């Protein structure tokens, strides 16, 4: 339960999508019908997890194995992935200083098989880059 609460609180930034990620397109630069392979970070209807962010956090916490992380302190990373037009996840990446934490974050999110509701732009489903900042205290 403690792990679930910690991860739930730390995934509070789940919907934070402030920075533009390289290789993405802003709302002003688009023509969705011509380029369906473009990855967007600004859309009219962002992608979301069925049953909401709390359900995503619960699934992530259930999959995350603390024993696989070598740490005695606070670890941070940023998980990014692309939500495809069919709701599947691709291009899962993580940036952080602790490799075991990074690997476990990728493993935990990769095990979630529930498809996302894809982002929409001009009424079309589009590929969407999503970022999740993670901070966990392993003390």
mmCIF file of C-alpha atoms in Angstrom:
data_model
loop_
_atom_site.group_PDB
_atom_site.id
_atom_site.type_symbol
_atom_site.label_atom_id
_atom_site.label_comp_id
_atom_site.label_asym_id
_atom_site.label_seq_id
_atom_site.Cartn_x
_atom_site.Cartn_y
_atom_site.Cartn_z
ATOM 1 C CA UNK A 1 0.000 0.000 0.000
ATOM 2 C CA UNK A 2 2.872 2.342 0.863
ATOM 3 C CA UNK A 3 4.407 1.760 -2.564
ATOM 4 C CA UNK A 4 1.077 2.525 -4.263
ATOM 5 C CA UNK A 5 0.639 5.769 -2.327
ATOM 6 C CA UNK A 6 4.204 6.901 -3.020
ATOM 7 C CA UNK A 7 3.998 6.158 -6.722
ATOM 8 C CA UNK A 8 0.512 7.714 -6.966
ATOM 9 C CA UNK A 9 1.721 10.939 -5.393
ATOM 10 C CA UNK A 10 4.890 10.988 -7.436
ATOM 11 C CA UNK A 11 3.060 10.439 -10.693
ATOM 12 C CA UNK A 12 1.052 13.585 -9.949
ATOM 13 C CA UNK A 13 2.858 15.197 -12.853
ATOM 14 C CA UNK A 14 1.236 12.607 -15.134
ATOM 15 C CA UNK A 15 -0.629 15.254 -17.105
ATOM 16 C CA UNK A 16 2.235 17.741 -17.203
ATOM 17 C CA UNK A 17 3.346 18.178 -20.789
ATOM 18 C CA UNK A 18 5.070 21.549 -20.807
ATOM 19 C CA UNK A 19 8.258 21.101 -22.785
ATOM 20 C CA UNK A 20 8.410 20.451 -26.508
ATOM 21 C CA UNK A 21 10.190 17.211 -27.289
ATOM 22 C CA UNK A 22 12.541 17.143 -30.271
ATOM 23 C CA UNK A 23 10.936 15.634 -33.350
ATOM 24 C CA UNK A 24 7.420 16.737 -32.483
ATOM 25 C CA UNK A 25 5.122 19.271 -34.095
ATOM 26 C CA UNK A 26 3.183 22.148 -32.562
ATOM 27 C CA UNK A 27 -0.445 22.877 -33.369
ATOM 28 C CA UNK A 28 0.361 25.704 -35.783
ATOM 29 C CA UNK A 29 2.528 23.570 -38.086
ATOM 30 C CA UNK A 30 0.167 20.794 -39.083
ATOM 31 C CA UNK A 31 -1.641 19.153 -41.854
ATOM 32 C CA UNK A 32 -2.853 15.910 -40.319
ATOM 33 C CA UNK A 33 -4.240 14.414 -43.499
ATOM 34 C CA UNK A 34 -0.899 14.630 -45.339
ATOM 35 C CA UNK A 35 1.382 13.254 -42.622
ATOM 36 C CA UNK A 36 0.061 10.481 -40.419
ATOM 37 C CA UNK A 37 3.520 9.484 -39.144
ATOM 38 C CA UNK A 38 4.235 12.795 -37.406
ATOM 39 C CA UNK A 39 4.463 12.724 -33.606
ATOM 40 C CA UNK A 40 2.592 15.603 -31.951
ATOM 41 C CA UNK A 41 2.942 17.113 -28.506
ATOM 42 C CA UNK A 42 0.166 19.712 -28.867
ATOM 43 C CA UNK A 43 -3.268 18.520 -29.955
ATOM 44 C CA UNK A 44 -6.928 19.394 -29.522
ATOM 45 C CA UNK A 45 -7.702 16.205 -27.566
ATOM 46 C CA UNK A 46 -4.701 14.677 -25.755
ATOM 47 C CA UNK A 47 -4.377 10.923 -25.390
ATOM 48 C CA UNK A 48 -5.573 9.467 -22.108
ATOM 49 C CA UNK A 49 -5.632 6.169 -20.292
ATOM 50 C CA UNK A 50 -9.014 4.391 -20.067
ATOM 51 C CA UNK A 51 -10.516 4.785 -16.580
ATOM 52 C CA UNK A 52 -8.152 7.710 -15.930
ATOM 53 C CA UNK A 53 -4.738 8.504 -14.558
ATOM 54 C CA UNK A 54 -5.354 6.817 -11.194
ATOM 55 C CA UNK A 55 -5.927 3.499 -12.970
ATOM 56 C CA UNK A 56 -2.676 3.996 -14.930
ATOM 57 C CA UNK A 57 -0.796 4.765 -11.687
ATOM 58 C CA UNK A 58 -2.221 1.640 -10.048
ATOM 59 C CA UNK A 59 -1.179 -0.570 -12.959
ATOM 60 C CA UNK A 60 2.297 0.998 -13.022
ATOM 61 C CA UNK A 61 2.709 0.538 -9.247
ATOM 62 C CA UNK A 62 1.577 -3.088 -9.490
ATOM 63 C CA UNK A 63 4.195 -3.788 -12.180
ATOM 64 C CA UNK A 64 7.045 -1.811 -10.569
ATOM 65 C CA UNK A 65 9.400 -4.077 -8.585
ATOM 66 C CA UNK A 66 11.417 -2.082 -6.041
ATOM 67 C CA UNK A 67 13.775 -5.034 -5.507
ATOM 68 C CA UNK A 68 15.057 -4.524 -9.080
ATOM 69 C CA UNK A 69 16.323 -1.017 -8.248
ATOM 70 C CA UNK A 70 19.693 -0.473 -6.605
ATOM 71 C CA UNK A 71 19.225 2.653 -4.496
ATOM 72 C CA UNK A 72 19.057 3.918 -0.927
ATOM 73 C CA UNK A 73 17.663 7.348 -1.659
ATOM 74 C CA UNK A 74 15.489 9.444 -3.909
ATOM 75 C CA UNK A 75 15.571 8.590 -7.600
ATOM 76 C CA UNK A 76 14.156 10.662 -10.447
ATOM 77 C CA UNK A 77 13.659 10.052 -14.124
ATOM 78 C CA UNK A 78 11.431 11.126 -16.973
ATOM 79 C CA UNK A 79 9.616 8.436 -18.900
ATOM 80 C CA UNK A 80 8.520 9.304 -22.447
ATOM 81 C CA UNK A 81 6.624 7.236 -24.965
ATOM 82 C CA UNK A 82 4.583 7.605 -28.127
ATOM 83 C CA UNK A 83 0.896 6.733 -28.024
ATOM 84 C CA UNK A 84 0.117 5.404 -31.483
ATOM 85 C CA UNK A 85 -3.106 5.980 -33.403
ATOM 86 C CA UNK A 86 -4.314 2.518 -32.325
ATOM 87 C CA UNK A 87 -3.607 3.250 -28.625
ATOM 88 C CA UNK A 88 -0.476 1.128 -28.286
ATOM 89 C CA UNK A 89 2.789 2.434 -26.823
ATOM 90 C CA UNK A 90 6.024 2.658 -28.796
ATOM 91 C CA UNK A 91 9.379 4.399 -28.469
ATOM 92 C CA UNK A 92 9.476 3.994 -24.666
ATOM 93 C CA UNK A 93 12.484 5.893 -23.325
ATOM 94 C CA UNK A 94 13.661 7.116 -19.969
ATOM 95 C CA UNK A 95 16.191 9.699 -18.860
ATOM 96 C CA UNK A 96 17.636 9.520 -15.372
ATOM 97 C CA UNK A 97 20.916 8.911 -13.577
ATOM 98 C CA UNK A 98 20.159 5.479 -12.039
ATOM 99 C CA UNK A 99 20.207 2.805 -14.743
ATOM 100 C CA UNK A 100 18.452 0.162 -12.615
ATOM 101 C CA UNK A 101 15.619 2.635 -11.885
ATOM 102 C CA UNK A 102 15.420 3.559 -15.573
ATOM 103 C CA UNK A 103 15.251 -0.094 -16.624
ATOM 104 C CA UNK A 104 12.549 -0.905 -14.075
ATOM 105 C CA UNK A 105 10.429 2.094 -15.131
ATOM 106 C CA UNK A 106 10.574 0.926 -18.766
ATOM 107 C CA UNK A 107 9.770 -2.653 -17.744
ATOM 108 C CA UNK A 108 6.815 -1.580 -15.577
ATOM 109 C CA UNK A 109 5.184 0.602 -18.247
ATOM 110 C CA UNK A 110 5.872 -1.977 -20.979
ATOM 111 C CA UNK A 111 3.909 -4.608 -19.035
ATOM 112 C CA UNK A 112 0.744 -2.472 -19.148
ATOM 113 C CA UNK A 113 -1.204 -3.970 -22.049
ATOM 114 C CA UNK A 114 -4.303 -1.760 -21.805
ATOM 115 C CA UNK A 115 -4.529 0.433 -24.900
ATOM 116 C CA UNK A 116 -4.736 4.197 -24.509
ATOM 117 C CA UNK A 117 -7.403 6.386 -26.089
ATOM 118 C CA UNK A 118 -5.372 8.107 -28.844
ATOM 119 C CA UNK A 119 -4.960 11.851 -29.249
ATOM 120 C CA UNK A 120 -7.026 13.676 -31.855
ATOM 121 C CA UNK A 121 -6.325 16.634 -34.074
ATOM 122 C CA UNK A 122 -8.845 17.999 -36.562
ATOM 123 C CA UNK A 123 -10.994 14.929 -35.884
ATOM 124 C CA UNK A 124 -8.183 12.509 -36.831
ATOM 125 C CA UNK A 125 -6.324 10.152 -34.523
ATOM 126 C CA UNK A 126 -2.647 11.115 -34.343
ATOM 127 C CA UNK A 127 0.573 9.853 -32.807
ATOM 128 C CA UNK A 128 1.262 11.655 -29.535
ATOM 129 C CA UNK A 129 4.356 11.976 -27.349
ATOM 130 C CA UNK A 130 3.593 11.615 -23.653
ATOM 131 C CA UNK A 131 5.919 12.263 -20.733
ATOM 132 C CA UNK A 132 5.708 11.044 -17.154
ATOM 133 C CA UNK A 133 8.109 12.441 -14.540
ATOM 134 C CA UNK A 134 8.864 9.875 -11.812
ATOM 135 C CA UNK A 135 10.326 10.402 -8.349
ATOM 136 C CA UNK A 136 10.506 7.552 -5.844
ATOM 137 C CA UNK A 137 12.139 7.422 -2.405
ATOM 138 C CA UNK A 138 13.801 4.041 -1.800
ATOM 139 C CA UNK A 139 14.782 4.669 1.858
#
